[in-house]
PDB file of C-alpha atoms in Angstrom:
ATOM      1  CA  MET A   1      -7.961  24.635 -24.769  1.00 67.00           C
ATOM      2  CA  ILE A   2      -5.373  21.835 -24.648  1.00 73.00           C
ATOM      3  CA  PRO A   3      -5.478  19.906 -21.328  1.00 86.00           C
ATOM      4  CA  GLU A   4      -2.342  20.194 -19.185  1.00 92.00           C
ATOM      5  CA  LEU A   5      -0.087  17.155 -18.890  1.00 96.00           C
ATOM      6  CA  ARG A   6       0.344  15.799 -15.349  1.00 96.00           C
ATOM      7  CA  SER A   7       2.774  13.238 -13.945  1.00 97.00           C
ATOM      8  CA  ALA A   8       1.109   9.944 -13.017  1.00 98.00           C
ATOM      9  CA  TRP A   9       1.766   6.307 -12.136  1.00 98.00           C
ATOM     10  CA  LEU A  10      -0.233   3.522 -13.754  1.00 97.00           C
ATOM     11  CA  LEU A  11      -1.757   1.317 -11.049  1.00 97.00           C
ATOM     12  CA  HIS A  12      -3.991  -0.975 -13.085  1.00 96.00           C
ATOM     13  CA  ARG A  13      -5.661  -1.445 -16.438  1.00 96.00           C
ATOM     14  CA  ARG A  14      -8.577  -3.580 -17.601  1.00 96.00           C
ATOM     15  CA  PRO A  15     -10.322  -4.163 -20.948  1.00 95.00           C
ATOM     16  CA  TYR A  16     -13.224  -1.891 -21.789  1.00 96.00           C
ATOM     17  CA  GLN A  17     -15.616  -2.177 -24.706  1.00 92.00           C
ATOM     18  CA  GLU A  18     -14.208  -3.357 -28.029  1.00 90.00           C
ATOM     19  CA  SER A  19     -10.688  -1.917 -28.188  1.00 93.00           C
ATOM     20  CA  ALA A  20     -10.295   0.361 -25.171  1.00 96.00           C
ATOM     21  CA  VAL A  21      -9.010  -0.088 -21.618  1.00 97.00           C
ATOM     22  CA  ILE A  22      -9.790   1.623 -18.355  1.00 97.00           C
ATOM     23  CA  ALA A  23      -6.535   2.751 -16.782  1.00 97.00           C
ATOM     24  CA  GLU A  24      -6.250   3.620 -13.098  1.00 97.00           C
ATOM     25  CA  PHE A  25      -3.661   6.311 -12.393  1.00 97.00           C
ATOM     26  CA  LEU A  26      -2.160   7.822  -9.241  1.00 97.00           C
ATOM     27  CA  LEU A  27      -1.637  11.492 -10.068  1.00 97.00           C
ATOM     28  CA  GLU A  28       0.973  13.898  -8.761  1.00 96.00           C
ATOM     29  CA  SER A  29      -1.983  15.890  -7.445  1.00 95.00           C
ATOM     30  CA  GLN A  30      -2.324  13.067  -4.848  1.00 95.00           C
ATOM     31  CA  GLU A  31      -5.505  11.506  -6.201  1.00 94.00           C
ATOM     32  CA  ARG A  32      -6.519   8.347  -7.987  1.00 95.00           C
ATOM     33  CA  LEU A  33      -8.225   8.776 -11.355  1.00 96.00           C
ATOM     34  CA  ALA A  34      -9.718   6.310 -13.861  1.00 96.00           C
ATOM     35  CA  MET A  35      -9.529   7.056 -17.587  1.00 97.00           C
ATOM     36  CA  VAL A  36     -10.830   5.398 -20.721  1.00 97.00           C
ATOM     37  CA  VAL A  37      -7.961   4.894 -23.175  1.00 97.00           C
ATOM     38  CA  LYS A  38      -9.558   4.542 -26.595  1.00 95.00           C
ATOM     39  CA  GLY A  39      -7.925   2.228 -29.118  1.00 94.00           C
ATOM     40  CA  ALA A  40      -5.400   0.946 -26.599  1.00 94.00           C
ATOM     41  CA  ARG A  41      -6.001  -2.683 -27.590  1.00 93.00           C
ATOM     42  CA  ALA A  42      -5.858  -2.017 -31.303  1.00 90.00           C
ATOM     43  CA  PRO A  43      -2.966  -3.704 -33.175  1.00 87.00           C
ATOM     44  CA  ARG A  44       0.347  -1.886 -32.743  1.00 84.00           C
ATOM     45  CA  SER A  45      -1.164   0.591 -30.318  1.00 89.00           C
ATOM     46  CA  ALA A  46       1.446   3.093 -29.117  1.00 90.00           C
ATOM     47  CA  LYS A  47      -0.678   3.841 -26.068  1.00 92.00           C
ATOM     48  CA  MET A  48      -0.649   0.248 -24.836  1.00 92.00           C
ATOM     49  CA  ALA A  49       3.153   0.252 -24.941  1.00 91.00           C
ATOM     50  CA  LEU A  50       3.077   3.075 -22.376  1.00 95.00           C
ATOM     51  CA  LEU A  51       0.412   1.489 -20.153  1.00 96.00           C
ATOM     52  CA  GLN A  52       2.812  -0.881 -18.410  1.00 92.00           C
ATOM     53  CA  PRO A  53       3.114  -1.756 -14.714  1.00 91.00           C
ATOM     54  CA  PHE A  54       5.317   0.624 -12.700  1.00 96.00           C
ATOM     55  CA  ALA A  55       5.414   3.146 -15.538  1.00 94.00           C
ATOM     56  CA  GLN A  56       5.502   6.828 -14.699  1.00 97.00           C
ATOM     57  CA  VAL A  57       3.963   8.856 -17.513  1.00 97.00           C
ATOM     58  CA  MET A  58       2.618  12.284 -18.334  1.00 97.00           C
ATOM     59  CA  VAL A  59      -1.121  12.288 -18.999  1.00 97.00           C
ATOM     60  CA  SER A  60      -3.903  14.719 -19.824  1.00 97.00           C
ATOM     61  CA  TRP A  61      -7.610  14.011 -19.959  1.00 96.00           C
ATOM     62  CA  ARG A  62     -11.058  15.347 -20.692  1.00 94.00           C
ATOM     63  CA  GLY A  63     -14.428  14.838 -19.056  1.00 92.00           C
ATOM     64  CA  LYS A  64     -16.338  15.932 -15.970  1.00 86.00           C
ATOM     65  CA  GLY A  65     -17.597  12.617 -14.587  1.00 85.00           C
ATOM     66  CA  ASP A  66     -15.794  10.055 -12.426  1.00 89.00           C
ATOM     67  CA  LEU A  67     -14.550   8.244 -15.545  1.00 94.00           C
ATOM     68  CA  LYS A  68     -12.387  10.560 -17.658  1.00 95.00           C
ATOM     69  CA  THR A  69     -11.144  10.076 -21.224  1.00 96.00           C
ATOM     70  CA  LEU A  70      -7.405  10.078 -21.818  1.00 97.00           C
ATOM     71  CA  HIS A  71      -6.383  12.880 -24.163  1.00 95.00           C
ATOM     72  CA  ALA A  72      -2.616  12.390 -24.336  1.00 95.00           C
ATOM     73  CA  ILE A  73       0.081  10.224 -22.774  1.00 96.00           C
ATOM     74  CA  GLU A  74       3.871  10.604 -22.863  1.00 96.00           C
ATOM     75  CA  PRO A  75       6.582   8.426 -21.271  1.00 95.00           C
ATOM     76  CA  LEU A  76       8.660   9.499 -18.287  1.00 96.00           C
ATOM     77  CA  GLN A  77      10.264   6.383 -16.838  1.00 94.00           C
ATOM     78  CA  THR A  78       9.511   2.713 -16.296  1.00 92.00           C
ATOM     79  CA  PHE A  79      10.946   0.641 -13.464  1.00 96.00           C
ATOM     80  CA  ARG A  80      11.691  -3.040 -13.939  1.00 94.00           C
ATOM     81  CA  LEU A  81      10.723  -5.213 -10.986  1.00 97.00           C
ATOM     82  CA  LEU A  82      11.629  -8.897 -10.827  1.00 95.00           C
ATOM     83  CA  GLY A  83      10.737 -11.914  -8.723  1.00 94.00           C
ATOM     84  CA  MET A  84       9.566 -11.193  -5.198  1.00 94.00           C
ATOM     85  CA  HIS A  85      10.072  -7.476  -5.755  1.00 96.00           C
ATOM     86  CA  LEU A  86       7.586  -7.656  -8.628  1.00 96.00           C
ATOM     87  CA  TYR A  87       5.051  -9.388  -6.365  1.00 95.00           C
ATOM     88  CA  CYS A  88       5.562  -6.638  -3.796  1.00 96.00           C
ATOM     89  CA  GLY A  89       4.927  -3.992  -6.451  1.00 97.00           C
ATOM     90  CA  ILE A  90       1.701  -5.699  -7.496  1.00 96.00           C
ATOM     91  CA  TYR A  91       0.719  -5.841  -3.822  1.00 96.00           C
ATOM     92  CA  ILE A  92       1.172  -2.113  -3.186  1.00 97.00           C
ATOM     93  CA  ASN A  93      -0.783  -1.354  -6.368  1.00 97.00           C
ATOM     94  CA  GLU A  94      -3.692  -3.484  -5.202  1.00 96.00           C
ATOM     95  CA  LEU A  95      -3.437  -2.003  -1.724  1.00 96.00           C
ATOM     96  CA  LEU A  96      -3.801   1.518  -3.108  1.00 96.00           C
ATOM     97  CA  LEU A  97      -6.764   0.537  -5.271  1.00 95.00           C
ATOM     98  CA  ARG A  98      -8.507  -0.848  -2.191  1.00 95.00           C
ATOM     99  CA  ALA A  99      -7.454   1.873   0.254  1.00 95.00           C
ATOM    100  CA  VAL A 100      -7.993   5.034  -1.794  1.00 95.00           C
ATOM    101  CA  MET A 101     -11.298   5.929  -3.405  1.00 92.00           C
ATOM    102  CA  PRO A 102     -11.350   7.540  -6.881  1.00 90.00           C
ATOM    103  CA  GLY A 103     -10.903  11.291  -6.566  1.00 88.00           C
ATOM    104  CA  GLN A 104      -9.829  11.070  -2.912  1.00 90.00           C
ATOM    105  CA  LEU A 105      -7.020  13.523  -2.143  1.00 90.00           C
ATOM    106  CA  THR A 106      -4.327  11.912   0.024  1.00 94.00           C
ATOM    107  CA  GLU A 107      -1.439  14.295   0.605  1.00 96.00           C
ATOM    108  CA  GLY A 108       1.974  12.623   0.277  1.00 97.00           C
ATOM    109  CA  LEU A 109       0.673   9.471  -1.431  1.00 97.00           C
ATOM    110  CA  PHE A 110       2.367  10.120  -4.788  1.00 98.00           C
ATOM    111  CA  GLU A 111       5.768  10.574  -3.137  1.00 98.00           C
ATOM    112  CA  LEU A 112       5.266   7.504  -0.932  1.00 98.00           C
ATOM    113  CA  TYR A 113       4.444   5.331  -3.929  1.00 98.00           C
ATOM    114  CA  SER A 114       7.308   6.734  -6.018  1.00 98.00           C
ATOM    115  CA  SER A 115       9.789   5.963  -3.247  1.00 98.00           C
ATOM    116  CA  ALA A 116       8.502   2.404  -2.774  1.00 98.00           C
ATOM    117  CA  VAL A 117       8.708   1.551  -6.491  1.00 98.00           C
ATOM    118  CA  SER A 118      12.213   3.008  -6.692  1.00 98.00           C
ATOM    119  CA  GLN A 119      13.346   0.930  -3.689  1.00 98.00           C
ATOM    120  CA  LEU A 120      11.834  -2.249  -5.114  1.00 98.00           C
ATOM    121  CA  SER A 121      13.532  -1.645  -8.465  1.00 97.00           C
ATOM    122  CA  ARG A 122      16.870  -1.445  -6.615  1.00 97.00           C
ATOM    123  CA  ARG A 123      16.025  -4.827  -5.046  1.00 97.00           C
ATOM    124  CA  GLU A 124      16.183  -3.506  -1.511  1.00 97.00           C
ATOM    125  CA  PRO A 125      15.009  -5.895   1.259  1.00 97.00           C
ATOM    126  CA  VAL A 126      11.264  -6.221   0.799  1.00 96.00           C
ATOM    127  CA  GLN A 127      10.165  -6.443   4.434  1.00 96.00           C
ATOM    128  CA  PRO A 128      11.279  -2.925   5.453  1.00 97.00           C
ATOM    129  CA  VAL A 129       9.987  -1.452   2.179  1.00 98.00           C
ATOM    130  CA  LEU A 130       6.521  -3.014   2.558  1.00 97.00           C
ATOM    131  CA  ARG A 131       6.123  -2.371   6.266  1.00 98.00           C
ATOM    132  CA  PHE A 132       7.133   1.291   5.911  1.00 98.00           C
ATOM    133  CA  PHE A 133       4.752   1.708   2.969  1.00 98.00           C
ATOM    134  CA  GLU A 134       1.869   0.140   4.925  1.00 98.00           C
ATOM    135  CA  LEU A 135       2.433   2.281   8.019  1.00 98.00           C
ATOM    136  CA  GLN A 136       2.701   5.465   5.991  1.00 98.00           C
ATOM    137  CA  LEU A 137      -0.425   4.577   4.022  1.00 98.00           C
ATOM    138  CA  LEU A 138      -2.293   4.095   7.301  1.00 97.00           C
ATOM    139  CA  GLN A 139      -0.998   7.430   8.544  1.00 97.00           C
ATOM    140  CA  LEU A 140      -1.842   9.356   5.359  1.00 97.00           C
ATOM    141  CA  THR A 141      -5.379   7.972   5.314  1.00 96.00           C
ATOM    142  CA  GLY A 142      -5.955   8.603   9.026  1.00 95.00           C
ATOM    143  CA  TYR A 143      -6.070   4.964  10.141  1.00 96.00           C
ATOM    144  CA  LEU A 144      -2.742   4.666  11.976  1.00 97.00           C
ATOM    145  CA  PRO A 145      -3.207   3.946  15.708  1.00 97.00           C
ATOM    146  CA  CYS A 146      -1.173   5.633  18.416  1.00 97.00           C
ATOM    147  CA  PHE A 147       1.980   3.691  19.312  1.00 98.00           C
ATOM    148  CA  ASN A 148       2.968   5.852  22.271  1.00 97.00           C
ATOM    149  CA  TYR A 149       0.044   5.602  24.681  1.00 97.00           C
ATOM    150  CA  ASP A 150      -2.315   2.989  26.083  1.00 97.00           C
ATOM    151  CA  ALA A 151      -5.658   3.487  24.342  1.00 97.00           C
ATOM    152  CA  TYR A 152      -7.624   2.915  27.576  1.00 95.00           C
ATOM    153  CA  SER A 153      -5.523   4.413  30.374  1.00 95.00           C
ATOM    154  CA  GLY A 154      -3.734   7.113  28.389  1.00 96.00           C
ATOM    155  CA  GLN A 155      -0.453   6.119  30.027  1.00 96.00           C
ATOM    156  CA  ALA A 156       2.741   5.865  28.008  1.00 97.00           C
ATOM    157  CA  ILE A 157       3.574   2.464  26.528  1.00 97.00           C
ATOM    158  CA  LYS A 158       5.843   0.793  29.095  1.00 95.00           C
ATOM    159  CA  PRO A 159       8.860  -1.388  28.265  1.00 93.00           C
ATOM    160  CA  ASP A 160       8.569  -5.112  29.017  1.00 90.00           C
ATOM    161  CA  ARG A 161       4.759  -4.956  29.020  1.00 93.00           C
ATOM    162  CA  TRP A 162       2.352  -6.814  26.755  1.00 94.00           C
ATOM    163  CA  TYR A 163      -0.401  -5.106  24.811  1.00 95.00           C
ATOM    164  CA  ARG A 164      -3.525  -6.249  23.044  1.00 95.00           C
ATOM    165  CA  PHE A 165      -4.147  -4.467  19.765  1.00 97.00           C
ATOM    166  CA  LYS A 166      -7.723  -3.492  18.995  1.00 95.00           C
ATOM    167  CA  PRO A 167      -7.737  -2.194  15.384  1.00 93.00           C
ATOM    168  CA  THR A 168     -10.441   0.420  15.916  1.00 90.00           C
ATOM    169  CA  THR A 169      -9.028   1.567  19.267  1.00 95.00           C
ATOM    170  CA  GLY A 170      -5.275   1.019  19.696  1.00 97.00           C
ATOM    171  CA  PHE A 171      -2.954  -0.781  22.107  1.00 97.00           C
ATOM    172  CA  ILE A 172      -4.311  -1.846  25.497  1.00 96.00           C
ATOM    173  CA  ALA A 173      -2.071  -3.069  28.333  1.00 95.00           C
ATOM    174  CA  ILE A 174      -2.598  -6.603  29.645  1.00 92.00           C
ATOM    175  CA  ASP A 175      -0.882  -8.555  32.408  1.00 85.00           C
ATOM    176  CA  GLU A 176       1.783 -10.979  31.260  1.00 76.00           C
ATOM    177  CA  HIS A 177      -0.057 -13.944  32.751  1.00 74.00           C
ATOM    178  CA  GLN A 178      -3.174 -12.877  30.804  1.00 72.00           C
ATOM    179  CA  ALA A 179      -1.408 -12.797  27.443  1.00 70.00           C
ATOM    180  CA  ASN A 180      -2.219 -16.443  26.753  1.00 72.00           C
ATOM    181  CA  ASN A 181      -5.916 -15.777  27.353  1.00 72.00           C
ATOM    182  CA  TYR A 182      -6.143 -13.596  24.238  1.00 77.00           C
ATOM    183  CA  ASP A 183      -5.918 -14.456  20.575  1.00 81.00           C
ATOM    184  CA  LYS A 184      -2.155 -14.608  20.015  1.00 84.00           C
ATOM    185  CA  HIS A 185      -2.533 -12.659  16.772  1.00 89.00           C
ATOM    186  CA  LEU A 186      -3.773  -9.644  18.751  1.00 93.00           C
ATOM    187  CA  VAL A 187      -1.007  -9.546  21.392  1.00 94.00           C
ATOM    188  CA  PHE A 188       2.226  -7.573  20.971  1.00 96.00           C
ATOM    189  CA  HIS A 189       5.209  -6.934  23.189  1.00 95.00           C
ATOM    190  CA  ALA A 190       6.088  -3.310  23.940  1.00 97.00           C
ATOM    191  CA  SER A 191       9.404  -3.713  22.098  1.00 97.00           C
ATOM    192  CA  VAL A 192       7.512  -4.435  18.872  1.00 98.00           C
ATOM    193  CA  VAL A 193       5.203  -1.467  19.442  1.00 98.00           C
ATOM    194  CA  LYS A 194       8.237   0.752  19.985  1.00 98.00           C
ATOM    195  CA  ALA A 195       9.883  -0.487  16.774  1.00 98.00           C
ATOM    196  CA  LEU A 196       6.694   0.261  14.829  1.00 98.00           C
ATOM    197  CA  ALA A 197       6.500   3.743  16.327  1.00 98.00           C
ATOM    198  CA  GLU A 198      10.086   4.463  15.267  1.00 97.00           C
ATOM    199  CA  ARG A 199       9.739   2.764  11.850  1.00 97.00           C
ATOM    200  CA  ASP A 200      12.689   0.617  12.914  1.00 98.00           C
ATOM    201  CA  PHE A 201      12.576  -2.592  10.875  1.00 97.00           C
ATOM    202  CA  SER A 202      16.162  -3.687  11.536  1.00 95.00           C
ATOM    203  CA  ASN A 203      15.296  -6.568  13.896  1.00 96.00           C
ATOM    204  CA  LYS A 204      14.402  -9.525  11.681  1.00 96.00           C
ATOM    205  CA  THR A 205      12.983 -11.474  14.613  1.00 97.00           C
ATOM    206  CA  TYR A 206      10.120  -8.961  14.635  1.00 97.00           C
ATOM    207  CA  TYR A 207       9.208  -9.424  10.945  1.00 97.00           C
ATOM    208  CA  TYR A 208       6.335 -11.775  11.705  1.00 96.00           C
ATOM    209  CA  ASP A 209       4.962  -9.362  14.321  1.00 97.00           C
ATOM    210  CA  PHE A 210       5.270  -6.395  11.957  1.00 98.00           C
ATOM    211  CA  LYS A 211       3.334  -8.257   9.264  1.00 95.00           C
ATOM    212  CA  ARG A 212       0.764  -9.359  11.837  1.00 96.00           C
ATOM    213  CA  PHE A 213       0.162  -5.775  12.902  1.00 97.00           C
ATOM    214  CA  SER A 214      -0.081  -4.509   9.314  1.00 96.00           C
ATOM    215  CA  ARG A 215      -2.739  -7.041   8.383  1.00 95.00           C
ATOM    216  CA  LEU A 216      -4.823  -6.234  11.443  1.00 96.00           C
ATOM    217  CA  ALA A 217      -4.578  -2.466  10.972  1.00 97.00           C
ATOM    218  CA  LEU A 218      -5.075  -2.503   7.206  1.00 96.00           C
ATOM    219  CA  ALA A 219      -8.231  -4.638   7.446  1.00 95.00           C
ATOM    220  CA  VAL A 220     -10.065  -1.593   8.817  1.00 94.00           C
ATOM    221  CA  LEU A 221      -9.007   0.413   5.759  1.00 94.00           C
ATOM    222  CA  VAL A 222      -9.204  -2.117   2.914  1.00 93.00           C
ATOM    223  CA  GLY A 223     -11.697  -4.650   4.271  1.00 89.00           C
ATOM    224  CA  LYS A 224     -11.268  -8.318   5.101  1.00 80.00           C
ATOM    225  CA  LYS A 225     -11.628  -9.625   1.552  1.00 83.00           C
ATOM    226  CA  PRO A 226      -8.317 -11.362   0.685  1.00 84.00           C
ATOM    227  CA  LEU A 227      -5.967  -9.484  -1.594  1.00 86.00           C
ATOM    228  CA  LYS A 228      -5.312 -11.351  -4.844  1.00 83.00           C
ATOM    229  CA  SER A 229      -1.662 -10.294  -4.820  1.00 84.00           C
ATOM    230  CA  ARG A 230      -1.038 -12.303  -1.645  1.00 72.00           C
ATOM    231  CA  GLU A 231      -1.539 -15.463  -3.714  1.00 72.00           C
ATOM    232  CA  LEU A 232       1.568 -14.458  -5.673  1.00 67.00           C
ATOM    233  CA  PHE A 233       3.578 -14.272  -2.448  1.00 63.00           C
ATOM    234  CA  LEU A 234       2.523 -17.809  -1.574  1.00 63.00           C
ATOM    235  CA  LYS A 235       3.451 -19.082  -5.019  1.00 61.00           C
ATOM    236  CA  GLY A 236       6.760 -17.248  -4.867  1.00 55.00           C
ATOM    237  CA  HIS A 237       7.654 -18.816  -1.526  1.00 52.00           C
ATOM    238  CA  ASN A 238       6.738 -22.271  -2.818  1.00 46.00           C
ATOM    239  CA  ASN A 239       8.900 -22.033  -5.928  1.00 36.00           C
TER     240      ASN A 239
END
């Protein structure tokens, strides 16, 4: 029986044995799957030409273990990302590899990734694209905190109040005069919390706060080990 071809995005590839690679795919079935691609590093390999970053392909595979063997691969489309948009694409790939375990079903993840890559290829402003992707990833994986209610009192988030964010708990109201007593990286104004709740990234003065929140919230999901792709952002800003 010939395996069925499925739509997939290539997230990462790494050398394996003498002439093969292990390719990490995000499948349209909403799961991440690793496959051995035999002969991919052989001279003039047609398979390697298709295993490019931000390439959407059709793949089929064989095998019953965690590591499958690629049976067939066909091209669908490849997006070209440049400059900072390329760094952002590498970042979301690494984020997915850290956030989603192999075989883990995450409904809506394929569509979220497809939309982000498409936006980056059109060179849309990177801050809204990244922040939306991060929030949706947190929501799809069950790690997004509540933006509407105080995690301790249960009362609605009130305008003009300050809140301390506890990643494993949520937002907790504090008095304005107490705000300076907390780590400034953990304190957010209600207006920022409201913008996050509404996925409203139009106010550029909040960009630093949005990024601050994302890093705090994502650390619970992906761990505190630094992401290698963030080094590219630093290099890009310094060039």
